[in-house]
Tab-separated table of C-alpha atoms and ligand atoms in Angstrom:
chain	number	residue	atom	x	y	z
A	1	UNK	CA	-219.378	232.167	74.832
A	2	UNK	CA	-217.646	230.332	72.060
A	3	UNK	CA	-214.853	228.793	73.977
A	4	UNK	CA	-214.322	225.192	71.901
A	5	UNK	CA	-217.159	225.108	70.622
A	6	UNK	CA	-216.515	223.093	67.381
A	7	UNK	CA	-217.663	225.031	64.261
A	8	UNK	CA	-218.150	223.521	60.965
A	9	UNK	CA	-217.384	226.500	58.400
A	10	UNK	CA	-218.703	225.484	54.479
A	11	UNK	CA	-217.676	227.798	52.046
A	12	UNK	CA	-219.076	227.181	48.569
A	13	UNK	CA	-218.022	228.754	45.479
A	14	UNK	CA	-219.065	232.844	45.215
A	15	UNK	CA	-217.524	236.082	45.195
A	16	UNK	CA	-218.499	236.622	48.967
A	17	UNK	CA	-216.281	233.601	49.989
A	18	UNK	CA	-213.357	236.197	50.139
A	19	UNK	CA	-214.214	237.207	53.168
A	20	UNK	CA	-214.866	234.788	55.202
A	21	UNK	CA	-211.168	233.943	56.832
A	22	UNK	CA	-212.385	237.368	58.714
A	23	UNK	CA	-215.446	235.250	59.903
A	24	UNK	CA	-212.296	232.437	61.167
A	25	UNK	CA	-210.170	235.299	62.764
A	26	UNK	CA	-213.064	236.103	64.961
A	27	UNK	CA	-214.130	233.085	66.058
A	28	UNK	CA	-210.595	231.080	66.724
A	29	UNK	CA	-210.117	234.643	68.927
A	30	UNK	CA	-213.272	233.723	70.789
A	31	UNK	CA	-211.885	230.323	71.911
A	32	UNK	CA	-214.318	228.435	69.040
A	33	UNK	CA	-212.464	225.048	67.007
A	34	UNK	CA	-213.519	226.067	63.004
A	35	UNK	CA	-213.020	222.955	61.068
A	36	UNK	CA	-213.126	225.192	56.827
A	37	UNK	CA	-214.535	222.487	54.051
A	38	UNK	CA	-215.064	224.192	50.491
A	39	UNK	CA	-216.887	223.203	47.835
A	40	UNK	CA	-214.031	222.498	44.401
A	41	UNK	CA	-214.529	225.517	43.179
A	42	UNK	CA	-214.490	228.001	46.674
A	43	UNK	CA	-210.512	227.756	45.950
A	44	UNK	CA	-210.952	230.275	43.310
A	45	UNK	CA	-211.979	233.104	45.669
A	46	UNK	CA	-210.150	232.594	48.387
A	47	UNK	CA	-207.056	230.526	49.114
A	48	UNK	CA	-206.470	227.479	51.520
A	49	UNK	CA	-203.662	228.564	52.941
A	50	UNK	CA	-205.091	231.410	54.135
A	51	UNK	CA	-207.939	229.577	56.058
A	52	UNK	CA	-205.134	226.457	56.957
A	53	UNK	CA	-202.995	229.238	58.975
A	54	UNK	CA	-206.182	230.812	60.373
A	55	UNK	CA	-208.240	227.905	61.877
A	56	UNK	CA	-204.859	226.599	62.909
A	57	UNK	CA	-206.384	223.355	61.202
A	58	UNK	CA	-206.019	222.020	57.301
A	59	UNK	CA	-209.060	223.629	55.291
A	60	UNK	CA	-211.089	220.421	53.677
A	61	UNK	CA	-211.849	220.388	50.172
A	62	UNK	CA	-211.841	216.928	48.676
A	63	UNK	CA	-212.861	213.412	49.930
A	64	UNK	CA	-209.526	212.017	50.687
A	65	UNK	CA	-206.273	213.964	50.842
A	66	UNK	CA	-202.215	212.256	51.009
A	67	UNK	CA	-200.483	211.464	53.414
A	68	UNK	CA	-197.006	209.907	53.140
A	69	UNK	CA	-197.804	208.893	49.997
A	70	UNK	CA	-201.132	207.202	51.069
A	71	UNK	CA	-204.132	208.109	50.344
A	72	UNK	CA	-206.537	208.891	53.463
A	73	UNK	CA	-209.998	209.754	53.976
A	74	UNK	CA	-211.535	212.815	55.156
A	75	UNK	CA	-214.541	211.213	56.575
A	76	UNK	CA	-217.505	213.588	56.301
A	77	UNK	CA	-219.410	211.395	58.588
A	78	UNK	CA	-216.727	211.975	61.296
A	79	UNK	CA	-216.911	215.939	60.288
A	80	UNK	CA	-220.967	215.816	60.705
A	81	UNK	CA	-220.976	214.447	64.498
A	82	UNK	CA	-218.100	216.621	65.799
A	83	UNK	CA	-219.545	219.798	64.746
A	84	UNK	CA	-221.933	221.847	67.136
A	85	UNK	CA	-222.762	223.859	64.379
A	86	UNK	CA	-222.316	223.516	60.536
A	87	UNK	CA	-222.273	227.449	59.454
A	88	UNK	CA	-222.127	227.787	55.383
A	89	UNK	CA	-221.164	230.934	54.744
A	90	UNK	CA	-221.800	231.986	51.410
A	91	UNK	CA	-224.221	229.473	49.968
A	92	UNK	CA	-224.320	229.404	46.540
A	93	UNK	CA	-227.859	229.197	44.467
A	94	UNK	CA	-225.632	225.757	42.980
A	95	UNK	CA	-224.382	224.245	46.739
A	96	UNK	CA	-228.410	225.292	47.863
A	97	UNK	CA	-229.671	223.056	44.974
A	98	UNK	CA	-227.751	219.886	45.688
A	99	UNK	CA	-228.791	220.661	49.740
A	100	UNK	CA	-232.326	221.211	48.819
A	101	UNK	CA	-232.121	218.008	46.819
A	102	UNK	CA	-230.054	215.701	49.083
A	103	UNK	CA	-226.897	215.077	46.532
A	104	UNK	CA	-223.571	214.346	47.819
A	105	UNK	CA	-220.938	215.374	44.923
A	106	UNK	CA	-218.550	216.999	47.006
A	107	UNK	CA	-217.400	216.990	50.920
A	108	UNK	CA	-218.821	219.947	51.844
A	109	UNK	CA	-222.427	218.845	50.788
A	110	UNK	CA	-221.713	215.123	52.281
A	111	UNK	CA	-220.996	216.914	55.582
A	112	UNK	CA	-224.180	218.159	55.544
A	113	UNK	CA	-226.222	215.575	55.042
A	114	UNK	CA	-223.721	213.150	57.819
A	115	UNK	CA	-224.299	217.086	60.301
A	116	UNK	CA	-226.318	215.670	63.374
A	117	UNK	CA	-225.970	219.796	64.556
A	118	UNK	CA	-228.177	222.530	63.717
A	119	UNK	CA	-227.153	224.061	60.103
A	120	UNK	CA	-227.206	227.719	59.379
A	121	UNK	CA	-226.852	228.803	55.914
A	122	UNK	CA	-226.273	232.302	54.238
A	123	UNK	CA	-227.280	232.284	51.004
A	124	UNK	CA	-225.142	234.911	48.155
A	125	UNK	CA	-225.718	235.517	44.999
A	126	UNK	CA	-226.701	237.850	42.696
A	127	UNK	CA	-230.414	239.758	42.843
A	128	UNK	CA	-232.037	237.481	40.289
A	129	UNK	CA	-230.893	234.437	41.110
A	130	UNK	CA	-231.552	235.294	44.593
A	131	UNK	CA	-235.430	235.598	43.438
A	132	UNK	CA	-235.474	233.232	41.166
A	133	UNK	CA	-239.044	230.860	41.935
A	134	UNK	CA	-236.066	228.189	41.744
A	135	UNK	CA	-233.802	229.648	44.679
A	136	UNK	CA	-236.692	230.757	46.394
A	137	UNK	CA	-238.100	227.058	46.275
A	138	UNK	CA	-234.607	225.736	47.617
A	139	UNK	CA	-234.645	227.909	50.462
A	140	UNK	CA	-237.934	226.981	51.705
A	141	UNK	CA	-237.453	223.393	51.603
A	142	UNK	CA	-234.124	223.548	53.469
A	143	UNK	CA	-235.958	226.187	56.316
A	144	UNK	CA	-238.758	222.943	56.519
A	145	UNK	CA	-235.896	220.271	56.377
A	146	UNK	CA	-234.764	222.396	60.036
A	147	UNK	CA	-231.511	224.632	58.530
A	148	UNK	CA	-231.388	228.165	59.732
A	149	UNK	CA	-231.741	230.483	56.481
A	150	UNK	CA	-230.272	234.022	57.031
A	151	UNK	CA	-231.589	236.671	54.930
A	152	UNK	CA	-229.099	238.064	52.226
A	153	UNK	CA	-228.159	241.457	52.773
A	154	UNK	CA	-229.167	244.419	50.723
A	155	UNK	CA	-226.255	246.705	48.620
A	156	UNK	CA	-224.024	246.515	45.766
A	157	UNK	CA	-223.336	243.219	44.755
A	158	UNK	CA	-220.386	242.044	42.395
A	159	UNK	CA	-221.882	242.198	39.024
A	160	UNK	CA	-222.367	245.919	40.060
A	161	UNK	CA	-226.256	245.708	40.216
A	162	UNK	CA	-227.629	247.009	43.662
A	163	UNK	CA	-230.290	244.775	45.622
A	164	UNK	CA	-230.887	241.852	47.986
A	165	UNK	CA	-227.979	239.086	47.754
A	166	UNK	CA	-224.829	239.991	49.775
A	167	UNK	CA	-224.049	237.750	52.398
A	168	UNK	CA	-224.102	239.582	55.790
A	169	UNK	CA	-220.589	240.821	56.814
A	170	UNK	CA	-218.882	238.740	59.161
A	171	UNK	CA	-218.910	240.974	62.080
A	172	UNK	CA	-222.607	239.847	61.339
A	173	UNK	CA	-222.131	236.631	61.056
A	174	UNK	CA	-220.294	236.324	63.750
A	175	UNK	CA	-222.393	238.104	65.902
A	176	UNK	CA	-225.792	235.337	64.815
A	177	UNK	CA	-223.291	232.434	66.088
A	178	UNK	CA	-222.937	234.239	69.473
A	179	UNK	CA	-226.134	234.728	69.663
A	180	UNK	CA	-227.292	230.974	68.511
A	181	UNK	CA	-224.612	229.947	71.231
A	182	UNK	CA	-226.263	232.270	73.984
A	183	UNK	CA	-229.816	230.635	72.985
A	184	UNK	CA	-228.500	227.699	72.647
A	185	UNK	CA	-227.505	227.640	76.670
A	186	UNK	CA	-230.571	228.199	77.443
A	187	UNK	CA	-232.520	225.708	75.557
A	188	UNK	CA	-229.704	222.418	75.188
A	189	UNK	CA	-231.049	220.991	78.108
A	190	UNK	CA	-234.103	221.487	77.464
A	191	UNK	CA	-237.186	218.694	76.421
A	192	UNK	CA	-239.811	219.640	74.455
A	193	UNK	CA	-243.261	218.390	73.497
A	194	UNK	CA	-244.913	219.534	70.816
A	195	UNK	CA	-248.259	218.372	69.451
A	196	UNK	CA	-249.620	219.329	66.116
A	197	UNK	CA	-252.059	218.307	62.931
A	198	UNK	CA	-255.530	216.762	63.302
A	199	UNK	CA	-256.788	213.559	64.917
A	200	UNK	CA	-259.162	211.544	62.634
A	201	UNK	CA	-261.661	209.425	64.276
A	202	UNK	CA	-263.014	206.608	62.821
A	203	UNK	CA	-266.934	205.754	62.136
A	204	UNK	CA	-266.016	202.382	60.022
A	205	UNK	CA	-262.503	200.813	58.113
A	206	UNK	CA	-262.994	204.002	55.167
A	207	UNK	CA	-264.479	206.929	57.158
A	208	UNK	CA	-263.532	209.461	59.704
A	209	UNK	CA	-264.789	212.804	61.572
A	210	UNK	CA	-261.577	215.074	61.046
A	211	UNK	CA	-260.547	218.815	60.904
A	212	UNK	CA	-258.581	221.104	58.487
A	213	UNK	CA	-255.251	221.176	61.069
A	214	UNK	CA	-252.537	221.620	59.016
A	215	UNK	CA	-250.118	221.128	61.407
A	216	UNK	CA	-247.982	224.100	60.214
A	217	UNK	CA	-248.118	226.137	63.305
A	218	UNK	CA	-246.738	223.113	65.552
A	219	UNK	CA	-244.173	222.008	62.657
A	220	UNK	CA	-243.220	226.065	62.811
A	221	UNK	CA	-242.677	225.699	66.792
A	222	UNK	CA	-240.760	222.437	66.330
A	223	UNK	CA	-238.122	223.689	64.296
A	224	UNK	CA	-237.776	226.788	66.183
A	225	UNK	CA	-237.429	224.793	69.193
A	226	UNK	CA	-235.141	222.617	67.714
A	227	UNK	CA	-232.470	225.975	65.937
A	228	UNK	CA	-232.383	226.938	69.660
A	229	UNK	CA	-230.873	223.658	70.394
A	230	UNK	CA	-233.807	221.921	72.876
A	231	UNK	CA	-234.893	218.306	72.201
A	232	UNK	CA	-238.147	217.811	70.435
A	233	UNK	CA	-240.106	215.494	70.657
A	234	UNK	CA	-243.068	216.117	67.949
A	235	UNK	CA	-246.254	214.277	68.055
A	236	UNK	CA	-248.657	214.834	64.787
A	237	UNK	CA	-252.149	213.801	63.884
A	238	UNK	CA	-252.133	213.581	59.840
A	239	UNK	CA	-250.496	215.868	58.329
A	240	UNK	CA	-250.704	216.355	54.318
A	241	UNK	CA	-246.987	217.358	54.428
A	242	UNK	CA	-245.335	215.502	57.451
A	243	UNK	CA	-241.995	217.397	58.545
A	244	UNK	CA	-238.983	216.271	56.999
A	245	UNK	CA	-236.895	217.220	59.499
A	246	UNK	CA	-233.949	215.221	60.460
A	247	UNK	CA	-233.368	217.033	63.838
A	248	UNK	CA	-236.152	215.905	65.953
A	249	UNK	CA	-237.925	212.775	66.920
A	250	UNK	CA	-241.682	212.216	65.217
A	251	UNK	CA	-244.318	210.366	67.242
A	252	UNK	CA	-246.878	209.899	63.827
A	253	UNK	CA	-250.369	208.978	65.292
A	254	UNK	CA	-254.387	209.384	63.802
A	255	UNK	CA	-256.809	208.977	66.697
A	256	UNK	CA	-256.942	211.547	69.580
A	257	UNK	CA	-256.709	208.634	72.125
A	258	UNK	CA	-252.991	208.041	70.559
A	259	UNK	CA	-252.317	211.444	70.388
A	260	UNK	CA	-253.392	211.494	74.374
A	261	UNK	CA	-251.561	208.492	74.994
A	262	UNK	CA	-248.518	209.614	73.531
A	263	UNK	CA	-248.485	212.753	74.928
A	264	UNK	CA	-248.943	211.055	78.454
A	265	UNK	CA	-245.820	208.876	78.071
A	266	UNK	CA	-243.806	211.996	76.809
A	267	UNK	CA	-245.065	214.361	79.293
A	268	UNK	CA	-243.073	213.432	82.397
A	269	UNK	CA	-239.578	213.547	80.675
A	270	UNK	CA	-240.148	217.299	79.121
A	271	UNK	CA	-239.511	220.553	80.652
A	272	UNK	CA	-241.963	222.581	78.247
A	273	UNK	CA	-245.011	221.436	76.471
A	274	UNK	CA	-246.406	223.419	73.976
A	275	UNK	CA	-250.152	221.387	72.493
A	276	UNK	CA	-251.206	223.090	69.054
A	277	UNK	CA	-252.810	220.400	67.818
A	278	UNK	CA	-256.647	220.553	66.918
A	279	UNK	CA	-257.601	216.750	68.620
A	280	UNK	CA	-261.132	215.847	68.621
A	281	UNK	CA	-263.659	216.663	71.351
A	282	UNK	CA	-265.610	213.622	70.346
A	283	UNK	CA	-265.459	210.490	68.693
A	284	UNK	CA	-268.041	207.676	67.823
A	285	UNK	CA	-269.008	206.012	70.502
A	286	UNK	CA	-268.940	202.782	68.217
A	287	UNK	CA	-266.360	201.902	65.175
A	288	UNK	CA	-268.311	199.647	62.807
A	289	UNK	CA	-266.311	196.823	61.946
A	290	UNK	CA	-267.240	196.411	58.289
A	291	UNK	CA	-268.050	199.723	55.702
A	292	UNK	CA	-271.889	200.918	56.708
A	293	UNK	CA	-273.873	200.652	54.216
A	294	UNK	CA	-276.240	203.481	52.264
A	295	UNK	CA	-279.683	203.539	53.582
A	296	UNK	CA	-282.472	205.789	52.718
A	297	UNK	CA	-283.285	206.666	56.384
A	298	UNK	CA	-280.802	209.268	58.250
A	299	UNK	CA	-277.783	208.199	60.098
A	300	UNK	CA	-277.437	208.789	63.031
A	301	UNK	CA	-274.079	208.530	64.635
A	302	UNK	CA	-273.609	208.560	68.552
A	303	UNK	CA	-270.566	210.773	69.606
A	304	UNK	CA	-268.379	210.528	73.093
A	305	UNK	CA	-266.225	213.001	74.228
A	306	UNK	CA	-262.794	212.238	73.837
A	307	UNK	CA	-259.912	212.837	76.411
A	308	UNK	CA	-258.770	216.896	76.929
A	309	UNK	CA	-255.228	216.482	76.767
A	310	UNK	CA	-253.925	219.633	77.611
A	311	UNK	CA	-256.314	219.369	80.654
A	312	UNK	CA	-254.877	216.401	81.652
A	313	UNK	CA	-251.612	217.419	81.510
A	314	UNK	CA	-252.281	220.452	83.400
A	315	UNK	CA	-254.045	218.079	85.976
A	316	UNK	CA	-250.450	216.074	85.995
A	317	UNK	CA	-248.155	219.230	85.439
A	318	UNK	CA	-245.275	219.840	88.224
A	319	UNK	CA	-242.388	222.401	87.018
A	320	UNK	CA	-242.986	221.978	83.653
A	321	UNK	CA	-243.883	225.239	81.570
A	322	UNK	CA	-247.311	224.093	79.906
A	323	UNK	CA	-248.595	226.148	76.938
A	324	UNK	CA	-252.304	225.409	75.028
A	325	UNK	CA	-253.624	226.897	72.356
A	326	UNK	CA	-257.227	228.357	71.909
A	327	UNK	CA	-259.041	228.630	68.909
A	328	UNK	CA	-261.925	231.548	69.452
A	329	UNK	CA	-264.600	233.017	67.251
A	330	UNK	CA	-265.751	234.994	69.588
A	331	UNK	CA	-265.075	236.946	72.803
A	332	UNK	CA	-260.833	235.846	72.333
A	333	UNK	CA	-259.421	237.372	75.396
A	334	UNK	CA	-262.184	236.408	77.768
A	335	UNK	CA	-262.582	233.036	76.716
A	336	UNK	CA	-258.751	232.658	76.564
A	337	UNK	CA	-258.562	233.797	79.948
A	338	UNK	CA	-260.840	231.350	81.260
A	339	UNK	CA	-258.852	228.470	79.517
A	340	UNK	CA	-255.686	229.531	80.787
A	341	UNK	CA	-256.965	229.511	83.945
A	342	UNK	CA	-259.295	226.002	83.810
A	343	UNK	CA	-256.186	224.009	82.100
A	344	UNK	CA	-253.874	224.952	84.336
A	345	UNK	CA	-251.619	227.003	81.746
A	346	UNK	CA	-248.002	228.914	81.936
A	347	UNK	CA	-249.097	230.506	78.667
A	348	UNK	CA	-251.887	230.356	76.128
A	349	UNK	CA	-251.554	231.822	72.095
A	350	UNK	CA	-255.435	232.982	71.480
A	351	UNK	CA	-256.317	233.039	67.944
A	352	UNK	CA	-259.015	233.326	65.747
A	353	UNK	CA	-259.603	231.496	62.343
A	354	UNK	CA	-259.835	233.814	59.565
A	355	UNK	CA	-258.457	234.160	55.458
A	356	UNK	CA	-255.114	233.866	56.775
A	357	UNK	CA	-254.939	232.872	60.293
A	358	UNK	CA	-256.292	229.654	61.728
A	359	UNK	CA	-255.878	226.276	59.459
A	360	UNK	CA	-253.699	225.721	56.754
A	361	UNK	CA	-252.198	229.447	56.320
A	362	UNK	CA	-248.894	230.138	56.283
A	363	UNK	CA	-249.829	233.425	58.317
A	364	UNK	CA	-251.435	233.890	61.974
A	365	UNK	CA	-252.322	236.876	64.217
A	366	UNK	CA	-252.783	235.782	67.947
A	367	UNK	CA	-252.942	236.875	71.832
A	368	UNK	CA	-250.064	235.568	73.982
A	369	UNK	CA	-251.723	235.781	77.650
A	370	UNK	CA	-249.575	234.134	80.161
A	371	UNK	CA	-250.403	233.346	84.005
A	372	UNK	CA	-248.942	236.298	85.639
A	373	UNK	CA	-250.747	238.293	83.325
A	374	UNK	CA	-248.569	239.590	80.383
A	375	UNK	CA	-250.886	239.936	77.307
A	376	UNK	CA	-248.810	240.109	74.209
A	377	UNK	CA	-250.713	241.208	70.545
A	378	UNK	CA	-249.109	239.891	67.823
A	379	UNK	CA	-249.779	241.940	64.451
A	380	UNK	CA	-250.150	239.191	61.037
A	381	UNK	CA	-246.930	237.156	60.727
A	382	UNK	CA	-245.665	234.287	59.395
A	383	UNK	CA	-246.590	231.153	61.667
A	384	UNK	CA	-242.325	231.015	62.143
A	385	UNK	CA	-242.337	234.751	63.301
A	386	UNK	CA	-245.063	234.115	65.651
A	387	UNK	CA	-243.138	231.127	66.783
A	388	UNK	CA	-240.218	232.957	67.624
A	389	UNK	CA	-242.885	235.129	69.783
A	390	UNK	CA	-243.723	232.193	71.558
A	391	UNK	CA	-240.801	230.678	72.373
A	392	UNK	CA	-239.478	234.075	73.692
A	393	UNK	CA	-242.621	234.185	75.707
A	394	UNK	CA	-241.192	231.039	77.660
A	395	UNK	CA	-238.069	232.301	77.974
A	396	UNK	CA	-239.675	235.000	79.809
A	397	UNK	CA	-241.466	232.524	82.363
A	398	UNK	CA	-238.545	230.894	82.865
A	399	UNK	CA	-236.615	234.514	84.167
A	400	UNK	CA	-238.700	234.759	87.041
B	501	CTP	N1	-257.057	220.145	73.324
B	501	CTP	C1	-256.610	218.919	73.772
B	501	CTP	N2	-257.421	217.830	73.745
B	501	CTP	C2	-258.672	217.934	73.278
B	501	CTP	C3	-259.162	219.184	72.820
B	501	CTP	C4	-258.332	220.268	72.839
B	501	CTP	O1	-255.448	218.824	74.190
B	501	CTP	N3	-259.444	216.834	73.260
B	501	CTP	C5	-256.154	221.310	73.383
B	501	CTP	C6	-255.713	221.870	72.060
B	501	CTP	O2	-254.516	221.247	71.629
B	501	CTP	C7	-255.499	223.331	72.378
B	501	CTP	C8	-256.483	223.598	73.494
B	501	CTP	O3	-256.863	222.328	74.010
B	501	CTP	O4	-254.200	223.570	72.868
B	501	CTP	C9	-257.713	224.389	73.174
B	501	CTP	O5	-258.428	223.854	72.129
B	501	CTP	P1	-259.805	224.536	71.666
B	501	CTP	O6	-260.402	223.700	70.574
B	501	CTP	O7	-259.625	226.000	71.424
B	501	CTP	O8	-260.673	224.482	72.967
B	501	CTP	P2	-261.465	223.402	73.706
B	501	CTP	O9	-260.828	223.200	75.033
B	501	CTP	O10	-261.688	222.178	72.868
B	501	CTP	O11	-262.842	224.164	73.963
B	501	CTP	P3	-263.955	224.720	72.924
B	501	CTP	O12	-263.841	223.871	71.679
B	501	CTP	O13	-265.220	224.521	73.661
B	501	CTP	O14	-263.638	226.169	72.707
């Protein structure tokens, strides 16, 4: 599974650091190339030499190193393309910060901002910090800049308190590579489209018929997409927080007929296409050129349907595993069924807006009813759990 694969290995400067030449020993035995950069002061928990002789490869700490009496450069830029993965392993509430924040002080957080691979991070430190609004802050904004944030583990942690902070052992650690690498198989060759936000459709230059899309259910599916290692290709309506994400390629457009006709041109070159996005049924028929003006009569504004993309795609579709969404107030499963069916659909996630599902939560409870009949529940979860749901979901179709 991890025969040379090329592993990026940060360590940054905590008590947990100690054991991560175990975390080297395993993988070098399972064929992987670990390339060690710590942070200045990950030297004072565990020594160089030791990861040196393990990785078979000098352990990185500082920018340049000598050489014959020269002085060279260890170009993190280099470092960031080879890797497959960048794994830091512990992170540090201080190496989080300067990630979270983009600073480049030392090699180990240069690397990651050069890292063109998928980045997963373990966060360690003690039970306060680890709760700290701070920390907690940090973490979110590197899950939405695309790393992949393991929990920290529960038990006794240095400073003898007891609680949530360890980093996992690296049996476990080791174990969530193999596993990313096993995904990863499965997914690296794959294309995906993924549409998401709202489409605003103009009536003059300074007004629009929209909808409250937040786009946080497609953003959720694009990065889980993207930490299994497939290509995405994300097209969003406007979004009050557009991703951040480095790791895969934003389409940005406003009307539903640019959200159709990018998700035309992308369609033929993706394997899966997965449309959350809430685009328009109808549009005015007529833009007015200047600002209308206040009358005292009514307005009346003539409306034209707009283009059902995930129709039309389903019209086009040839192998490609096509997923829709379905937003139902009533009668869910029957009207979900009928959609499925209608559009042409490998899979559609039924779900029904509510306090915290539907637009702009961070939570959602849906149906997963695929074409050869599978209905899946999903209880309340975080729009990244039911993500993961999802994409499993396709995995399945694809078994058959
Ligand atoms: N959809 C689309 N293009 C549209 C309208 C909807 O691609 N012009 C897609 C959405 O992205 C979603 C699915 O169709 O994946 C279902 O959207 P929904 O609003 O639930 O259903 P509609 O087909 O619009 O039907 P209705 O509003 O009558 O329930």
């Amino acid at each position: 599974m991890l025969k040379n694969k090329k592993i990026l290995l940060g360590i940054s400067g905590g008590i947990a650091a100690y054991k991560t030449p175990l975390l080297v020993r395993l993988l070098v035995q399972a064929g992987a190339e670990v390339q060690v950069i710590l942070t200045p002061s990950a030297a004072s928990f565990v020594s160089e030499l030791t990861l040196s002789t393990l990785s078979k490869r000098p352990a990185l700490s500082e920018y340049t190193y000598q050489d014959s009496g020269a002085e060279v450069w260890n170009s993190h830029v280099e470092l960031g393309i080879w890797a497959d993965l960048f794994v830091i392993a512990p992170l540090t509430a201080n190496s989080l910060a300067k990630m979270a924040l983009g600073q480049s002080d030392n090699l180990l957080v240069a690397t990651y901002l050069s890292a063109r691979c998928p980045v997963i991070a373990a966060p360690a430190m003690d039970l306060d910090m680890y709760i700290h609004p701070s920390v907690v802050r940090n973490i979110d904004q590197l899950k939405e800049d695309g790393v992949q944030v393991l929990d920290a583990a529960e038990g006794e942690l240095a400073s003898g308190l007891v609680g949530k902070g360890r980093m996992p052992e690296p049996e476990d650690l080791f174990n969530h590579i193999k596993d990313f690498f096993k995904r990863d198989e499965k997914w690296a060759s794959k294309k995906i489209l993924i549409n998401a936000g709202p489409t605003y459709e103009a009536i003059d230059p300074v007004r629009f018929i929209g909808n409250h899309s937040s786009g946080k259910m497609g953003l959720a599916l694009a990065l889980e997409a993207q930490k299994r290692g497939a290509e995405v290709y994300f097209v969003h309506g406007p979004m009050a927080n557009p991703p951040k994400s480095i790791f895969f390629k934003q389409i940005p457009v406003i009307s539903a007929k640019e959200m159709n006709e990018a998700c035309q041109n992308i369609f033929p070159h993706v394997q899966v296409a997965i449309l959350s996005a809430a685009v328009a049924d109808y549009r005015p028929s007529k833009v007015a050129d200047q600002k209308i003006k206040k009358a005292d009569s009514a307005l009346d504004i003539a409306l034209e349907p707009t283009v059902d993309v995930l129709k039309s795609l389903g019209e086009k579709k040839k192998d490609q595993i096509l997923v829709g969404f379905a937003l139902e107030t009533e009668n869910a499963l029957e009207n979900g069924q009928k959609k499925l069916k209608n559009k042409n659909l490998d899979l559609i996630v039924v779900n029904s807006p509510s306090s915290s599902t539907g637009f702009g939560t961070d939570t959602n409870q849906a149906i997963l009813l695929d074409k050869k009949g599978n209905t899946k529940d999903s209880l309340l979860v975080t729009k990244s759990e039911l993500s993961v749901q999802i994409l499993d979901s396709i995995e399945n179709l694809w078994n058959v």
